[in-house]
Amino acid sequence: MSCHSCNHDDLMKNSCISRVPIFNHLTENEMAEISQVAISKRLKKGELLFHSDELSEQLFIVHKGLIKMYRITENGKEQIIRFVEEGDFIGELSLFSKTMTTSFAEAMEDTEVCTIQQQDIHQLLLRYPTISLKILKEFTSRLHETESLIEKLNSQDVEKRVASYLVELIEGQEDDSMTIHLPIRKGDLASYLGTSQETLSRRLSAFQNQGLIQLKGQRKIIIKQLEELRKKANN
């Protein structure tokens, strides 16, 4: 490996550690110590980070790119359960026990991740107990998100799910823009919302015909009537 590559990996690992919520409260020296045990890994678009039913003994931190976590249903369909963005992490269950993974993790674009082995994490938890509290907080947040997703899939019709997703996107933006750029392909979005791409397209077209939104290309959506969209989401 060239020195340039080595320097890039060191910078990547330092950035990984400083961005992840369970570590970024530590001092620079403490985060530098953690980065020393991290290993960098690059994934091509479509490459799997791990498969279902693999032994999980690592924590994965996304430095750059996007990963989707999904399961295969009994009828063979892909059900996306979570998107892992830059600065986020997966494999947290491996921090406390050796468990088998129950989902797949696939890079949706060229992605860089940092990995930390279970035994190294255990040593860090002993040295910096505050990490455990951060992990517990993250567990609680993710459990709430999972319960919310399950409730939506079980109790909401497709129209309500799509409306809720659009409202969440627009409310999550930092500015007051009424323009949304879908962060993922419609096929992946349909999987996440528990429907087919055809049904998703019909719902979006129906919203456009009702004057609620305006579709621009494959991923750009202009929200025309946010309050009416909220009513559909909360109906």
C-alpha positions in Angstrom: 0.0 0.0 0.0 1.3 3.5 -0.9 2.0 6.1 1.8 -0.8 8.2 0.2 -3.2 5.3 0.7 -2.0 4.9 4.3 -2.5 8.6 5.0 -6.0 8.4 3.5 -6.9 5.4 5.6 -5.7 7.2 8.8 -7.7 10.3 8.0 -10.7 8.2 7.2 -10.5 6.3 10.5 -10.1 9.5 12.4 -13.1 11.0 10.7 -15.2 7.8 11.3 -14.6 7.9 15.0 -15.2 11.6 15.4 -18.6 11.5 13.6 -20.2 8.4 15.2 -22.5 9.4 18.2 -21.2 6.8 20.6 -17.6 8.1 20.4 -17.8 11.8 19.5 -18.2 12.9 23.1 -14.7 11.7 23.9 -11.5 13.9 23.8 -9.4 14.0 20.7 -6.7 11.8 22.3 -9.3 9.2 23.3 -10.8 9.2 19.8 -7.3 8.9 18.3 -6.8 5.8 20.5 -10.0 4.2 19.2 -9.0 5.0 15.6 -5.8 2.9 16.1 -7.8 -0.3 16.4 -10.2 0.5 13.6 -9.8 -1.1 10.2 -10.8 0.6 6.9 -12.8 -1.2 4.3 -14.1 -0.2 0.9 -17.2 -1.5 -0.8 -18.3 -1.2 -4.4 -22.0 -0.4 -5.2 -24.0 -3.6 -4.8 -21.3 -5.3 -2.6 -22.5 -6.9 0.6 -20.9 -5.9 3.9 -22.4 -9.0 5.5 -25.0 -11.7 4.8 -27.9 -13.0 7.0 -26.9 -15.8 9.4 -23.3 -14.7 9.7 -21.6 -14.5 13.0 -21.4 -10.9 14.0 -18.3 -9.8 15.9 -17.7 -6.3 14.5 -19.0 -2.8 14.8 -19.2 -1.1 11.3 -19.1 2.7 11.0 -20.0 4.3 7.6 -17.5 7.0 6.7 -18.8 7.7 3.2 -21.6 6.3 1.1 -24.9 4.6 1.9 -25.8 1.1 3.1 -29.3 -0.5 3.1 -30.2 -3.2 5.6 -32.8 -5.7 4.5 -34.4 -9.1 5.1 -35.9 -11.5 2.6 -39.5 -12.3 3.4 -41.1 -15.8 3.3 -42.4 -15.0 -0.2 -38.9 -14.1 -1.4 -39.4 -10.3 -1.5 -36.8 -7.8 -0.1 -38.0 -5.8 2.9 -35.7 -2.8 3.7 -35.6 -2.2 7.4 -33.1 0.6 7.6 -30.7 2.9 5.7 -27.2 3.5 7.2 -25.9 6.9 6.3 -22.5 8.6 6.7 -21.6 8.9 10.4 -24.0 6.1 11.4 -23.1 2.6 12.6 -24.3 -1.0 12.5 -23.4 -4.2 14.3 -24.1 -2.9 17.8 -25.4 -6.2 19.0 -22.0 -7.7 18.6 -20.7 -5.3 21.3 -22.2 -7.5 24.0 -22.5 -11.0 22.6 -21.7 -13.2 19.7 -24.9 -13.2 17.6 -25.9 -14.3 14.2 -27.0 -11.5 11.8 -30.6 -11.5 10.8 -30.3 -9.2 7.8 -28.2 -8.3 4.8 -26.2 -5.1 4.5 -25.5 -3.9 1.0 -23.7 -0.8 -0.3 -26.1 1.4 -2.4 -23.1 3.3 -3.8 -19.4 3.1 -3.5 -18.9 3.1 0.3 -16.1 3.4 2.9 -16.5 1.9 6.3 -14.4 1.5 9.5 -14.7 -1.8 11.5 -13.8 -2.4 15.1 -13.5 -5.9 16.5 -15.6 -7.1 19.4 -12.6 -7.6 21.7 -11.3 -4.1 21.1 -14.7 -2.7 21.8 -14.9 -4.5 25.1 -11.6 -3.0 26.2 -12.8 0.5 25.2 -16.0 0.0 27.2 -13.9 -0.8 30.3 -11.7 2.2 29.8 -14.5 4.7 28.8 -17.8 3.8 30.6 -19.6 6.8 29.1 -19.6 4.9 25.7 -22.0 2.4 27.3 -24.5 5.1 28.1 -24.3 6.4 24.6 -24.9 2.9 23.2 -27.9 2.4 25.5 -29.3 5.7 24.2 -28.8 4.6 20.6 -30.4 1.3 21.3 -33.5 3.0 22.7 -33.8 5.3 19.7 -33.4 2.4 17.2 -35.9 0.3 19.1 -38.4 3.1 18.8 -37.7 3.5 15.1 -38.2 -0.2 14.5 -41.5 -0.3 16.5 -42.7 2.7 14.5 -41.9 1.1 11.2 -43.6 -2.1 12.1 -46.7 -0.2 13.3 -46.8 1.7 10.0 -46.5 -1.4 7.9 -49.2 -3.2 9.9 -51.7 -0.5 10.4 -51.3 2.2 7.7 -52.4 1.9 4.1 -50.0 2.7 1.3 -51.3 6.2 0.7 -50.7 7.1 4.4 -47.2 5.5 4.4 -46.2 7.5 1.3 -47.6 10.7 2.6 -45.9 10.2 6.0 -42.6 9.6 4.3 -42.8 12.8 2.2 -43.8 14.9 5.2 -40.9 13.4 7.2 -38.5 14.3 4.4 -39.7 17.9 4.1 -39.7 18.4 7.9 -36.2 17.0 8.2 -34.7 19.6 5.8 -32.7 22.4 7.3 -34.1 25.1 5.1 -37.6 26.1 4.2 -37.5 24.6 0.7 -40.5 22.8 -0.6 -38.4 20.7 -2.9 -37.5 17.1 -2.0 -34.8 15.0 -3.6 -35.4 11.4 -2.9 -32.2 10.0 -1.3 -32.8 6.5 -2.8 -34.2 4.8 -5.9 -38.0 4.4 -6.0 -37.5 0.6 -6.0 -35.7 0.8 -2.7 -38.2 3.3 -1.3 -41.0 1.0 -2.2 -39.3 -1.9 -0.4 -38.8 0.3 2.7 -42.5 1.3 2.6 -43.6 -2.3 2.2 -45.1 -2.0 -1.2 -44.3 -2.5 -4.9 -42.6 0.1 -7.1 -45.8 0.2 -9.3 -48.0 0.9 -6.4 -45.7 3.6 -5.1 -45.6 5.3 -8.6 -49.5 5.2 -8.7 -49.7 6.9 -5.3 -47.3 9.6 -6.2 -49.1 10.2 -9.5 -52.4 10.4 -7.6 -50.9 13.0 -5.2 -49.8 15.0 -8.3 -53.3 14.8 -9.9 -54.7 16.1 -6.6 -52.4 19.0 -6.7 -50.5 18.0 -3.6 -47.1 17.5 -5.3 -45.3 18.0 -8.6 -43.0 15.2 -9.9 -39.8 16.3 -11.6 -37.9 13.5 -13.1 -37.1 10.3 -11.1 -36.2 11.7 -7.7 -37.2 15.4 -7.5 -40.6 16.2 -5.9 -42.0 19.7 -5.2 -44.5 19.9 -2.3 -47.4 22.1 -3.4 -49.8 21.6 -0.5 -48.0 20.5 2.7 -51.0 20.8 5.0 -53.1 18.6 2.8 -50.3 16.1 2.7 -50.1 16.2 6.5 -53.8 15.4 6.7 -53.3 12.3 4.6 -50.4 11.3 6.7 -52.4 11.7 10.0 -55.8 10.6 8.7 
